[in-house]
């Protein structure tokens, strides 16, 4: 490794290359702390040419590499399997160009998601995908995972907003894919790269389309006695043909955690669930839609439907929703955030089954999720110092995913497969299906050096990423942890 | 001629009745005397396996409504038709999705979606169009401004690969990042990576109100069209130059502006009120968008049809420049597209070369603009890539093609760079 570290240091300078064990330790995992792998080195390129040289140096030394944004991913997608070199993109964080007339922006991959919307707000525009981690996560990471967020329901996920990409292949070749007008002749290579979890190369530039800031926004809060009723309301809203900007559910345990935290928004602590509904568009339409949704929610058992009185209250509701994962730190020192999708009409029965699974395993399971997309996030709060509890967490997670697949769903809606779910892929795909995916992979990265050990069921890669294999329950807590 | 052993093997896997020898049927210079029309997906996949092992190149066809798209085929020996596959069409009205077979006519999908209180994500002007064909060609019409592109409608696909493998990607749910997004790769790939056999599609909500308007406008038409396309509820907006406009509306002179709004009643009311303040002479024209779609898709409109994509500000310049060079022009500002039509005075390359020169003069690749020659007589495609693809991405696309179709049996020569 030392020869490679010397080569990397020559490219990015000593301040841009970390290789000592204590330096690379913070990069051993992403937001999924159950999985970890120690990088061979961590480098901080400043531009595309740095990335090209880094990738070539890795090739010369037979080493893999892993592109990394902010490390907020929740599926182990940024893990450095096989002591790979982490290419950390935080120094490539500029907005390169904005075209307000054509409504696009060209940015570097390390740009923080929320900073892009801030940068274009003066033009009356915003960047629509808004993952809950948008204050930290980066556009490059969003591209890797095809990130969604609460407003996916109306605006779509990252793939619907990426017009073009600059990509450094594992050979070091730079290719520009797509175009600023959204279509380019030939195969939709942009569509193939978005959501490929960094396995097809390193994205070094992203051209995204921007949306006009809506004329008006209405935010409603439906109060329900239980989460199943809230799910039924969602099903009825979808069936009615209404397309709200967002339909988000928080269950009782989530509400309690949020209201006890700095994100408290005055949510009713006695509610079984709240349904956060956002509408946007021309004011005359919102008024009618608001009344239609209120009627549907009441018919499905809502005790009342509140409307945010002003922008401050709206922001409080959203801070509560987006801060919910953070607030769950109150429920336990560790949190396992699951991610699966089911047909929306199946939400009531699936959510009931998910709660039953949590209860049966004696776990603190809470739900805060993108109900409008059928995208569940069962969250299990636990203490990893308790090996028995870790076993139950993993077993419950396994059962939850199988339940979702049995209901016609899939194992991830926005977090990605990473190392976390690669061994669940066989629930969805056949050998022939994997064969087609491998054909794509080979076309971009024939030696599989870009982010190895992800997406495909595990073989030799990254055995240490498995929490049981690495004896996670025996990993000592870090200083300052409870 | 295809040898007897190959024919026997094809009949063994696809069935006697599915393998038809016939008089030559031509496409852009290719003359094929065999059509294989399997009646099941299993048979279709097995047919592909035989063709790959025998290196028997195929032209894949659905309803045949967009066969004109593509370069001249190279070495094709037989047609592979999806027409005899079962026309599956199951609409899930609770979910707003549909499971549809590749051979299902797009019109049947529309009817089934309407029956369940939804709308098809596709618009078609040709009754022959099939769902498989729409997806393989990523066909879009004027209403894609409101309906969205085909790539967004497809949630999941079943695809038979050249290897004979039946594969699946995506699913029936509306949000999904489980594995690579091969759906995006297959949509618009012109059947060169695999044969689409089934799709899960996202349907569109039924709008409460739909209203279309058309009328002649002056030089301000382009700017007005651009503004209209950015209004809430805009579903289709086009400006049609005067020479083509008479096929849609015989009244008046000058460019024809067509605007269609759809959505909640108050939104459509407000949009209409806005339109009337800006162009009071526009009349309601419920069939204008349908007629526009028919005009721009019809082979009889002109010998050559180019589709030019460019960012909005450049689109208007392209529109004007193409007009000055004698093209018939239809511009969809909301879609960042201009269609340019050229007639040919003689069957030689002089007119074709002149048309390409006019298009290249109007298209600035440095701003991401490009042009595709979507429709032309076969001889007019000689020696050209009708997709006019930039050389930079072709090596990657060639590698991709050879990974999915190593024997080169699926629509050889038809796609970008004669892949």
Tab-separated table of N, CA and C in Angstrom, chain B residues 9-154:
chain	number	residue	atom	x	y	z
B	9	UNK	N	-34.829	-25.957	-36.848
B	9	UNK	CA	-34.617	-25.659	-35.427
B	9	UNK	C	-35.551	-24.537	-34.956
B	10	UNK	N	-35.729	-23.549	-35.808
B	10	UNK	CA	-36.638	-22.453	-35.449
B	10	UNK	C	-38.069	-22.972	-35.300
B	11	UNK	N	-38.469	-23.861	-36.202
B	11	UNK	CA	-39.837	-24.417	-36.113
B	11	UNK	C	-39.974	-25.281	-34.857
B	12	UNK	N	-38.890	-25.916	-34.478
B	12	UNK	CA	-38.943	-26.774	-33.287
B	12	UNK	C	-39.158	-25.947	-32.017
B	13	UNK	N	-38.545	-24.765	-31.957
B	13	UNK	CA	-38.672	-23.966	-30.715
B	13	UNK	C	-39.858	-23.007	-30.749
B	14	UNK	N	-40.205	-22.498	-31.946
B	14	UNK	CA	-41.273	-21.491	-32.004
B	14	UNK	C	-42.599	-22.081	-32.467
B	15	UNK	N	-42.559	-23.276	-32.992
B	15	UNK	CA	-43.789	-23.887	-33.513
B	15	UNK	C	-43.855	-23.716	-35.019
B	16	UNK	N	-44.436	-24.717	-35.653
B	16	UNK	CA	-44.509	-24.742	-37.124
B	16	UNK	C	-45.179	-23.477	-37.658
B	17	UNK	N	-46.311	-23.120	-37.047
B	17	UNK	CA	-47.101	-22.011	-37.584
B	17	UNK	C	-46.460	-20.649	-37.351
B	18	UNK	N	-45.489	-20.609	-36.449
B	18	UNK	CA	-44.885	-19.306	-36.108
B	18	UNK	C	-43.751	-18.920	-37.053
B	19	UNK	N	-43.344	-19.827	-37.905
B	19	UNK	CA	-42.226	-19.551	-38.817
B	19	UNK	C	-42.769	-19.495	-40.242
B	20	UNK	N	-42.802	-18.299	-40.786
B	20	UNK	CA	-43.473	-18.086	-42.064
B	20	UNK	C	-42.480	-17.640	-43.126
B	21	UNK	N	-42.422	-18.411	-44.201
B	21	UNK	CA	-41.629	-17.977	-45.353
B	21	UNK	C	-42.561	-17.214	-46.283
B	22	UNK	N	-42.062	-16.152	-46.863
B	22	UNK	CA	-42.949	-15.308	-47.687
B	22	UNK	C	-42.136	-14.564	-48.733
B	23	UNK	N	-42.855	-13.819	-49.570
B	23	UNK	CA	-42.162	-12.979	-50.550
B	23	UNK	C	-41.345	-11.937	-49.799
B	24	UNK	N	-40.313	-11.432	-50.427
B	24	UNK	CA	-39.451	-10.472	-49.718
B	24	UNK	C	-40.233	-9.262	-49.200
B	25	UNK	N	-39.986	-8.925	-47.943
B	25	UNK	CA	-40.544	-7.703	-47.338
B	25	UNK	C	-39.366	-6.803	-47.014
B	26	UNK	N	-39.372	-5.618	-47.559
B	26	UNK	CA	-38.198	-4.768	-47.461
B	26	UNK	C	-38.255	-3.764	-46.325
B	27	UNK	N	-37.086	-3.379	-45.886
B	27	UNK	CA	-36.957	-2.241	-44.967
B	27	UNK	C	-35.604	-1.586	-45.220
B	28	UNK	N	-35.648	-0.377	-45.703
B	28	UNK	CA	-34.415	0.391	-45.912
B	28	UNK	C	-33.344	-0.432	-46.627
B	29	UNK	N	-33.753	-1.155	-47.638
B	29	UNK	CA	-32.785	-1.893	-48.445
B	29	UNK	C	-32.661	-3.356	-48.080
B	30	UNK	N	-33.061	-3.716	-46.876
B	30	UNK	CA	-33.010	-5.137	-46.508
B	30	UNK	C	-34.245	-5.823	-47.095
B	31	UNK	N	-34.071	-7.044	-47.573
B	31	UNK	CA	-35.206	-7.795	-48.120
B	31	UNK	C	-35.253	-9.141	-47.404
B	32	UNK	N	-36.277	-9.309	-46.603
B	32	UNK	CA	-36.348	-10.486	-45.738
B	32	UNK	C	-37.478	-11.395	-46.184
B	33	UNK	N	-37.181	-12.696	-46.200
B	33	UNK	CA	-38.152	-13.655	-46.717
B	33	UNK	C	-38.677	-14.593	-45.634
B	34	UNK	N	-38.401	-14.223	-44.384
B	34	UNK	CA	-38.841	-15.085	-43.285
B	34	UNK	C	-39.321	-14.207	-42.125
B	35	UNK	N	-40.454	-14.600	-41.573
B	35	UNK	CA	-40.935	-13.936	-40.359
B	35	UNK	C	-41.174	-14.997	-39.294
B	36	UNK	N	-40.638	-14.719	-38.114
B	36	UNK	CA	-40.880	-15.606	-36.971
B	36	UNK	C	-41.769	-14.834	-36.010
B	37	UNK	N	-42.911	-15.393	-35.710
B	37	UNK	CA	-43.875	-14.710	-34.834
B	37	UNK	C	-44.277	-15.651	-33.704
B	38	UNK	N	-43.422	-15.780	-32.684
B	38	UNK	CA	-43.726	-16.716	-31.592
B	38	UNK	C	-45.009	-16.314	-30.865
B	39	UNK	N	-45.701	-17.318	-30.348
B	39	UNK	CA	-46.971	-17.034	-29.665
B	39	UNK	C	-46.805	-16.948	-28.156
B	40	UNK	N	-45.625	-17.243	-27.665
B	40	UNK	CA	-45.386	-17.111	-26.221
B	40	UNK	C	-44.007	-16.513	-25.999
B	41	UNK	N	-43.850	-15.948	-24.816
B	41	UNK	CA	-42.558	-15.350	-24.473
B	41	UNK	C	-41.485	-16.435	-24.402
B	42	UNK	N	-41.863	-17.606	-23.905
B	42	UNK	CA	-40.900	-18.715	-23.838
B	42	UNK	C	-40.380	-19.040	-25.243
B	43	UNK	N	-41.304	-19.123	-26.183
B	43	UNK	CA	-40.904	-19.443	-27.558
B	43	UNK	C	-40.046	-18.324	-28.150
B	44	UNK	N	-40.405	-17.095	-27.815
B	44	UNK	CA	-39.629	-15.973	-28.348
B	44	UNK	C	-38.197	-16.016	-27.817
B	45	UNK	N	-38.071	-16.287	-26.519
B	45	UNK	CA	-36.723	-16.351	-25.937
B	45	UNK	C	-35.929	-17.491	-26.553
B	46	UNK	N	-36.581	-18.627	-26.731
B	46	UNK	CA	-35.885	-19.774	-27.326
B	46	UNK	C	-35.477	-19.469	-28.772
B	47	UNK	N	-36.334	-18.745	-29.477
B	47	UNK	CA	-36.010	-18.344	-30.853
B	47	UNK	C	-34.749	-17.478	-30.876
B	48	UNK	N	-34.680	-16.564	-29.922
B	48	UNK	CA	-33.493	-15.704	-29.856
B	48	UNK	C	-32.234	-16.541	-29.612
B	49	UNK	N	-32.364	-17.529	-28.736
B	49	UNK	CA	-31.209	-18.382	-28.453
B	49	UNK	C	-30.727	-19.097	-29.706
B	50	UNK	N	-31.671	-19.594	-30.493
B	50	UNK	CA	-31.303	-20.286	-31.732
B	50	UNK	C	-30.628	-19.303	-32.694
B	51	UNK	N	-31.223	-18.127	-32.824
B	51	UNK	CA	-30.672	-17.149	-33.772
B	51	UNK	C	-29.266	-16.718	-33.350
B	52	UNK	N	-29.056	-16.587	-32.038
B	52	UNK	CA	-27.725	-16.191	-31.571
B	52	UNK	C	-26.720	-17.293	-31.855
B	53	UNK	N	-27.117	-18.533	-31.581
B	53	UNK	CA	-26.149	-19.619	-31.781
B	53	UNK	C	-25.856	-19.824	-33.262
B	54	UNK	N	-26.815	-19.531	-34.104
B	54	UNK	CA	-26.603	-19.689	-35.548
B	54	UNK	C	-26.197	-18.382	-36.228
B	55	UNK	N	-26.027	-17.352	-35.414
B	55	UNK	CA	-25.654	-16.027	-35.935
B	55	UNK	C	-26.582	-15.621	-37.087
B	56	UNK	N	-27.857	-15.669	-36.763
B	56	UNK	CA	-28.890	-15.327	-37.739
B	56	UNK	C	-29.470	-13.962	-37.347
B	57	UNK	N	-29.052	-12.885	-37.995
B	57	UNK	CA	-29.484	-11.542	-37.576
B	57	UNK	C	-30.969	-11.297	-37.854
B	58	UNK	N	-31.594	-10.587	-36.916
B	58	UNK	CA	-33.038	-10.369	-36.968
B	58	UNK	C	-33.364	-8.886	-36.980
B	59	UNK	N	-34.491	-8.562	-37.576
B	59	UNK	CA	-35.091	-7.247	-37.359
B	59	UNK	C	-36.314	-7.471	-36.473
B	60	UNK	N	-36.358	-6.778	-35.373
B	60	UNK	CA	-37.450	-6.965	-34.419
B	60	UNK	C	-38.532	-5.948	-34.724
B	61	UNK	N	-39.774	-6.403	-34.734
B	61	UNK	CA	-40.859	-5.445	-34.987
B	61	UNK	C	-42.048	-5.697	-34.065
B	62	UNK	N	-42.702	-4.593	-33.703
B	62	UNK	CA	-43.954	-4.687	-32.964
B	62	UNK	C	-45.096	-4.497	-33.954
B	63	UNK	N	-45.786	-3.356	-33.874
B	63	UNK	CA	-46.868	-3.086	-34.818
B	63	UNK	C	-46.368	-2.545	-36.140
B	64	UNK	N	-45.120	-2.139	-36.175
B	64	UNK	CA	-44.530	-1.638	-37.416
B	64	UNK	C	-44.789	-0.171	-37.681
B	65	UNK	N	-45.318	0.545	-36.687
B	65	UNK	CA	-45.676	1.944	-36.938
B	65	UNK	C	-44.458	2.871	-36.951
B	66	UNK	N	-43.354	2.450	-36.384
B	66	UNK	CA	-42.161	3.309	-36.370
B	66	UNK	C	-40.936	2.575	-36.928
B	67	UNK	N	-41.180	1.733	-37.893
B	67	UNK	CA	-40.058	0.991	-38.480
B	67	UNK	C	-39.090	1.895	-39.232
B	68	UNK	N	-39.540	3.085	-39.576
B	68	UNK	CA	-38.675	3.993	-40.326
B	68	UNK	C	-37.529	4.543	-39.498
B	69	UNK	N	-37.627	4.417	-38.179
B	69	UNK	CA	-36.589	4.973	-37.315
B	69	UNK	C	-35.370	4.046	-37.300
B	70	UNK	N	-34.224	4.595	-37.615
B	70	UNK	CA	-33.002	3.801	-37.514
B	70	UNK	C	-32.183	3.847	-38.785
B	71	UNK	N	-30.938	3.427	-38.638
B	71	UNK	CA	-30.044	3.337	-39.798
B	71	UNK	C	-30.427	2.138	-40.655
B	72	UNK	N	-29.794	2.051	-41.813
B	72	UNK	CA	-30.063	0.914	-42.690
B	72	UNK	C	-29.583	-0.356	-41.996
B	73	UNK	N	-30.408	-1.391	-42.006
B	73	UNK	CA	-29.990	-2.624	-41.334
B	73	UNK	C	-28.807	-3.276	-42.038
B	74	UNK	N	-28.071	-4.054	-41.247
B	74	UNK	CA	-26.867	-4.681	-41.800
B	74	UNK	C	-27.003	-6.206	-41.673
B	75	UNK	N	-27.204	-6.854	-42.788
B	75	UNK	CA	-27.155	-8.323	-42.819
B	75	UNK	C	-28.337	-9.038	-42.207
B	76	UNK	N	-29.461	-8.335	-41.998
B	76	UNK	CA	-30.594	-9.011	-41.356
B	76	UNK	C	-31.139	-10.108	-42.261
B	77	UNK	N	-31.572	-11.220	-41.646
B	77	UNK	CA	-32.045	-12.366	-42.421
B	77	UNK	C	-33.531	-12.639	-42.208
B	78	UNK	N	-34.066	-12.211	-41.080
B	78	UNK	CA	-35.470	-12.539	-40.789
B	78	UNK	C	-36.090	-11.479	-39.889
B	79	UNK	N	-37.414	-11.420	-39.958
B	79	UNK	CA	-38.160	-10.589	-39.009
B	79	UNK	C	-38.451	-11.411	-37.760
B	80	UNK	N	-38.350	-10.783	-36.614
B	80	UNK	CA	-38.880	-11.385	-35.389
B	80	UNK	C	-40.021	-10.479	-34.949
B	81	UNK	N	-41.228	-10.991	-35.025
B	81	UNK	CA	-42.407	-10.177	-34.728
B	81	UNK	C	-42.964	-10.536	-33.356
B	82	UNK	N	-43.357	-9.516	-32.602
B	82	UNK	CA	-44.019	-9.762	-31.305
B	82	UNK	C	-45.537	-9.805	-31.464
B	83	UNK	N	-46.014	-9.704	-32.706
B	83	UNK	CA	-47.455	-9.523	-32.931
B	83	UNK	C	-48.314	-10.663	-32.425
B	84	UNK	N	-47.752	-11.874	-32.399
B	84	UNK	CA	-48.583	-13.019	-31.997
B	84	UNK	C	-48.547	-13.294	-30.498
B	85	UNK	N	-47.772	-12.497	-29.767
B	85	UNK	CA	-47.758	-12.689	-28.307
B	85	UNK	C	-49.106	-12.268	-27.728
B	86	UNK	N	-49.400	-12.829	-26.562
B	86	UNK	CA	-50.690	-12.511	-25.944
B	86	UNK	C	-50.741	-11.026	-25.566
B	87	UNK	N	-51.816	-10.338	-25.950
B	87	UNK	CA	-51.905	-8.897	-25.632
B	87	UNK	C	-52.390	-8.657	-24.198
B	88	UNK	N	-51.525	-8.938	-23.243
B	88	UNK	CA	-51.876	-8.772	-21.825
B	88	UNK	C	-52.135	-7.299	-21.520
B	89	UNK	N	-53.165	-7.033	-20.740
B	89	UNK	CA	-53.390	-5.648	-20.290
B	89	UNK	C	-54.202	-5.675	-18.999
B	90	UNK	N	-53.514	-5.600	-17.881
B	90	UNK	CA	-54.183	-5.635	-16.577
B	90	UNK	C	-53.938	-4.311	-15.865
B	91	UNK	N	-55.022	-3.602	-15.615
B	91	UNK	CA	-54.900	-2.305	-14.948
B	91	UNK	C	-55.232	-2.465	-13.473
B	92	UNK	N	-54.364	-1.955	-12.618
B	92	UNK	CA	-54.624	-1.929	-11.178
B	92	UNK	C	-55.074	-0.516	-10.834
B	93	UNK	N	-56.377	-0.356	-10.751
B	93	UNK	CA	-56.942	0.979	-10.526
B	93	UNK	C	-56.647	1.519	-9.141
B	94	UNK	N	-56.425	0.639	-8.162
B	94	UNK	CA	-56.090	1.106	-6.816
B	94	UNK	C	-54.723	1.770	-6.804
B	95	UNK	N	-53.841	1.235	-7.625
B	95	UNK	CA	-52.441	1.635	-7.575
B	95	UNK	C	-52.075	2.615	-8.683
B	96	UNK	N	-52.903	2.639	-9.741
B	96	UNK	CA	-52.571	3.490	-10.879
B	96	UNK	C	-51.411	2.947	-11.686
B	97	UNK	N	-51.343	1.617	-11.802
B	97	UNK	CA	-50.302	0.990	-12.622
B	97	UNK	C	-50.957	-0.062	-13.512
B	98	UNK	N	-50.241	-0.497	-14.524
B	98	UNK	CA	-50.762	-1.524	-15.419
B	98	UNK	C	-49.654	-2.487	-15.806
B	99	UNK	N	-50.025	-3.756	-15.922
B	99	UNK	CA	-49.115	-4.769	-16.469
B	99	UNK	C	-49.545	-5.007	-17.911
B	100	UNK	N	-48.631	-4.793	-18.829
B	100	UNK	CA	-49.011	-4.779	-20.238
B	100	UNK	C	-48.023	-5.600	-21.051
B	101	UNK	N	-48.542	-6.405	-21.959
B	101	UNK	CA	-47.683	-7.172	-22.855
B	101	UNK	C	-47.138	-6.287	-23.954
B	102	UNK	N	-45.989	-6.705	-24.497
B	102	UNK	CA	-45.369	-5.899	-25.546
B	102	UNK	C	-46.272	-5.771	-26.765
B	103	UNK	N	-47.055	-6.816	-27.040
B	103	UNK	CA	-47.877	-6.802	-28.256
B	103	UNK	C	-49.188	-6.062	-28.069
B	104	UNK	N	-49.465	-5.617	-26.857
B	104	UNK	CA	-50.734	-4.923	-26.616
B	104	UNK	C	-50.765	-3.607	-27.375
B	105	UNK	N	-51.809	-3.394	-28.178
B	105	UNK	CA	-51.891	-2.100	-28.851
B	105	UNK	C	-51.947	-0.959	-27.830
B	106	UNK	N	-51.221	0.095	-28.121
B	106	UNK	CA	-51.214	1.236	-27.192
B	106	UNK	C	-52.620	1.781	-27.003
B	107	UNK	N	-53.442	1.662	-28.041
B	107	UNK	CA	-54.827	2.143	-27.936
B	107	UNK	C	-55.626	1.309	-26.940
B	108	UNK	N	-55.329	0.002	-26.873
B	108	UNK	CA	-56.029	-0.852	-25.901
B	108	UNK	C	-55.645	-0.486	-24.470
B	109	UNK	N	-54.377	-0.153	-24.285
B	109	UNK	CA	-53.945	0.294	-22.950
B	109	UNK	C	-54.708	1.554	-22.566
B	110	UNK	N	-54.824	2.465	-23.502
B	110	UNK	CA	-55.528	3.717	-23.218
B	110	UNK	C	-56.978	3.432	-22.823
B	111	UNK	N	-57.623	2.538	-23.586
B	111	UNK	CA	-59.029	2.225	-23.296
B	111	UNK	C	-59.159	1.571	-21.919
B	112	UNK	N	-58.254	0.655	-21.613
B	112	UNK	CA	-58.325	-0.040	-20.319
B	112	UNK	C	-58.053	0.930	-19.172
B	113	UNK	N	-57.104	1.828	-19.374
B	113	UNK	CA	-56.793	2.802	-18.326
B	113	UNK	C	-57.990	3.727	-18.095
B	114	UNK	N	-58.593	4.176	-19.169
B	114	UNK	CA	-59.773	5.042	-19.031
B	114	UNK	C	-60.898	4.311	-18.299
B	115	UNK	N	-61.042	3.029	-18.603
B	115	UNK	CA	-62.087	2.246	-17.952
B	115	UNK	C	-61.907	2.154	-16.448
B	116	UNK	N	-60.674	2.283	-16.012
B	116	UNK	CA	-60.388	2.197	-14.573
B	116	UNK	C	-60.233	3.575	-13.938
B	117	UNK	N	-60.554	4.621	-14.706
B	117	UNK	CA	-60.492	5.979	-14.153
B	117	UNK	C	-59.122	6.617	-14.240
B	118	UNK	N	-58.241	6.057	-15.050
B	118	UNK	CA	-56.909	6.607	-15.227
B	118	UNK	C	-56.682	6.931	-16.695
B	119	UNK	N	-55.475	7.331	-17.031
B	119	UNK	CA	-55.113	7.597	-18.419
B	119	UNK	C	-53.797	6.891	-18.742
B	120	UNK	N	-53.655	6.525	-20.004
B	120	UNK	CA	-52.398	5.929	-20.454
B	120	UNK	C	-51.292	6.973	-20.378
B	121	UNK	N	-50.064	6.525	-20.103
B	121	UNK	CA	-48.952	7.483	-20.132
B	121	UNK	C	-48.492	7.787	-21.561
B	122	UNK	N	-49.022	7.047	-22.529
B	122	UNK	CA	-48.581	7.216	-23.919
B	122	UNK	C	-49.689	7.835	-24.751
B	123	UNK	N	-49.296	8.563	-25.771
B	123	UNK	CA	-50.261	8.999	-26.775
B	123	UNK	C	-49.771	8.447	-28.109
B	124	UNK	N	-50.677	7.963	-28.866
B	124	UNK	CA	-50.266	7.396	-30.151
B	124	UNK	C	-51.199	7.913	-31.228
B	125	UNK	N	-50.630	8.138	-32.390
B	125	UNK	CA	-51.451	8.609	-33.501
B	125	UNK	C	-51.699	7.483	-34.487
B	126	UNK	N	-51.079	6.335	-34.243
B	126	UNK	CA	-51.169	5.235	-35.196
B	126	UNK	C	-51.784	4.026	-34.505
B	127	UNK	N	-52.897	3.512	-35.033
B	127	UNK	CA	-53.552	2.378	-34.362
B	127	UNK	C	-52.692	1.116	-34.338
B	128	UNK	N	-51.646	1.077	-35.148
B	128	UNK	CA	-50.770	-0.100	-35.156
B	128	UNK	C	-49.807	-0.119	-33.976
B	129	UNK	N	-49.611	1.019	-33.333
B	129	UNK	CA	-48.592	1.122	-32.275
B	129	UNK	C	-48.843	0.127	-31.158
B	130	UNK	N	-47.789	-0.552	-30.759
B	130	UNK	CA	-47.888	-1.448	-29.605
B	130	UNK	C	-47.091	-0.864	-28.442
B	131	UNK	N	-47.397	-1.349	-27.255
B	131	UNK	CA	-46.693	-0.859	-26.070
B	131	UNK	C	-45.199	-1.167	-26.176
B	132	UNK	N	-44.876	-2.354	-26.658
B	132	UNK	CA	-43.459	-2.714	-26.818
B	132	UNK	C	-42.756	-1.771	-27.774
B	133	UNK	N	-43.439	-1.433	-28.847
B	133	UNK	CA	-42.843	-0.531	-29.831
B	133	UNK	C	-42.657	0.876	-29.286
B	134	UNK	N	-43.649	1.350	-28.553
B	134	UNK	CA	-43.535	2.691	-27.963
B	134	UNK	C	-42.328	2.753	-27.026
B	135	UNK	N	-42.154	1.695	-26.217
B	135	UNK	CA	-41.040	1.694	-25.268
B	135	UNK	C	-39.693	1.521	-25.983
B	136	UNK	N	-39.658	0.640	-26.974
B	136	UNK	CA	-38.385	0.384	-27.657
B	136	UNK	C	-37.896	1.620	-28.399
B	137	UNK	N	-38.836	2.426	-28.890
B	137	UNK	CA	-38.438	3.619	-29.638
B	137	UNK	C	-38.506	4.882	-28.781
B	138	UNK	N	-38.944	4.729	-27.525
B	138	UNK	CA	-39.146	5.890	-26.639
B	138	UNK	C	-39.969	6.956	-27.371
B	139	UNK	N	-41.006	6.482	-28.041
B	139	UNK	CA	-41.840	7.399	-28.830
B	139	UNK	C	-42.532	8.396	-27.912
B	140	UNK	N	-42.603	9.607	-28.378
B	140	UNK	CA	-43.324	10.610	-27.591
B	140	UNK	C	-44.077	11.524	-28.539
B	141	UNK	N	-45.172	12.043	-28.054
B	141	UNK	CA	-45.974	12.953	-28.853
B	141	UNK	C	-46.063	14.309	-28.195
B	142	UNK	N	-46.898	15.178	-28.724
B	142	UNK	CA	-46.975	16.540	-28.190
B	142	UNK	C	-47.360	16.585	-26.712
B	143	UNK	N	-48.155	15.591	-26.275
B	143	UNK	CA	-48.633	15.644	-24.880
B	143	UNK	C	-47.588	15.153	-23.882
B	144	UNK	N	-46.420	14.771	-24.342
B	144	UNK	CA	-45.437	14.341	-23.333
B	144	UNK	C	-45.026	15.471	-22.413
B	145	UNK	N	-45.345	16.706	-22.770
B	145	UNK	CA	-45.112	17.807	-21.825
B	145	UNK	C	-45.869	17.543	-20.521
B	146	UNK	N	-47.109	17.087	-20.645
B	146	UNK	CA	-47.906	16.798	-19.450
B	146	UNK	C	-47.790	15.357	-19.003
B	147	UNK	N	-47.670	14.448	-19.954
B	147	UNK	CA	-47.656	13.020	-19.603
B	147	UNK	C	-46.291	12.549	-19.140
B	148	UNK	N	-45.249	13.254	-19.524
B	148	UNK	CA	-43.892	12.835	-19.192
B	148	UNK	C	-43.359	11.888	-20.248
B	149	UNK	N	-42.043	11.674	-20.239
B	149	UNK	CA	-41.438	10.808	-21.254
B	149	UNK	C	-41.692	9.331	-20.966
B	150	UNK	N	-41.530	8.512	-22.005
B	150	UNK	CA	-41.759	7.067	-21.870
B	150	UNK	C	-40.865	6.467	-20.795
B	151	UNK	N	-39.629	6.969	-20.690
B	151	UNK	CA	-38.690	6.403	-19.725
B	151	UNK	C	-39.204	6.540	-18.296
B	152	UNK	N	-40.018	7.553	-18.052
B	152	UNK	CA	-40.525	7.735	-16.702
B	152	UNK	C	-41.754	6.865	-16.436
B	153	UNK	N	-42.453	6.498	-17.500
B	153	UNK	CA	-43.669	5.694	-17.324
B	153	UNK	C	-43.346	4.244	-17.015
B	154	UNK	N	-42.200	3.770	-17.491
B	154	UNK	CA	-41.878	2.346	-17.328
B	154	UNK	C	-41.312	2.082	-15.944
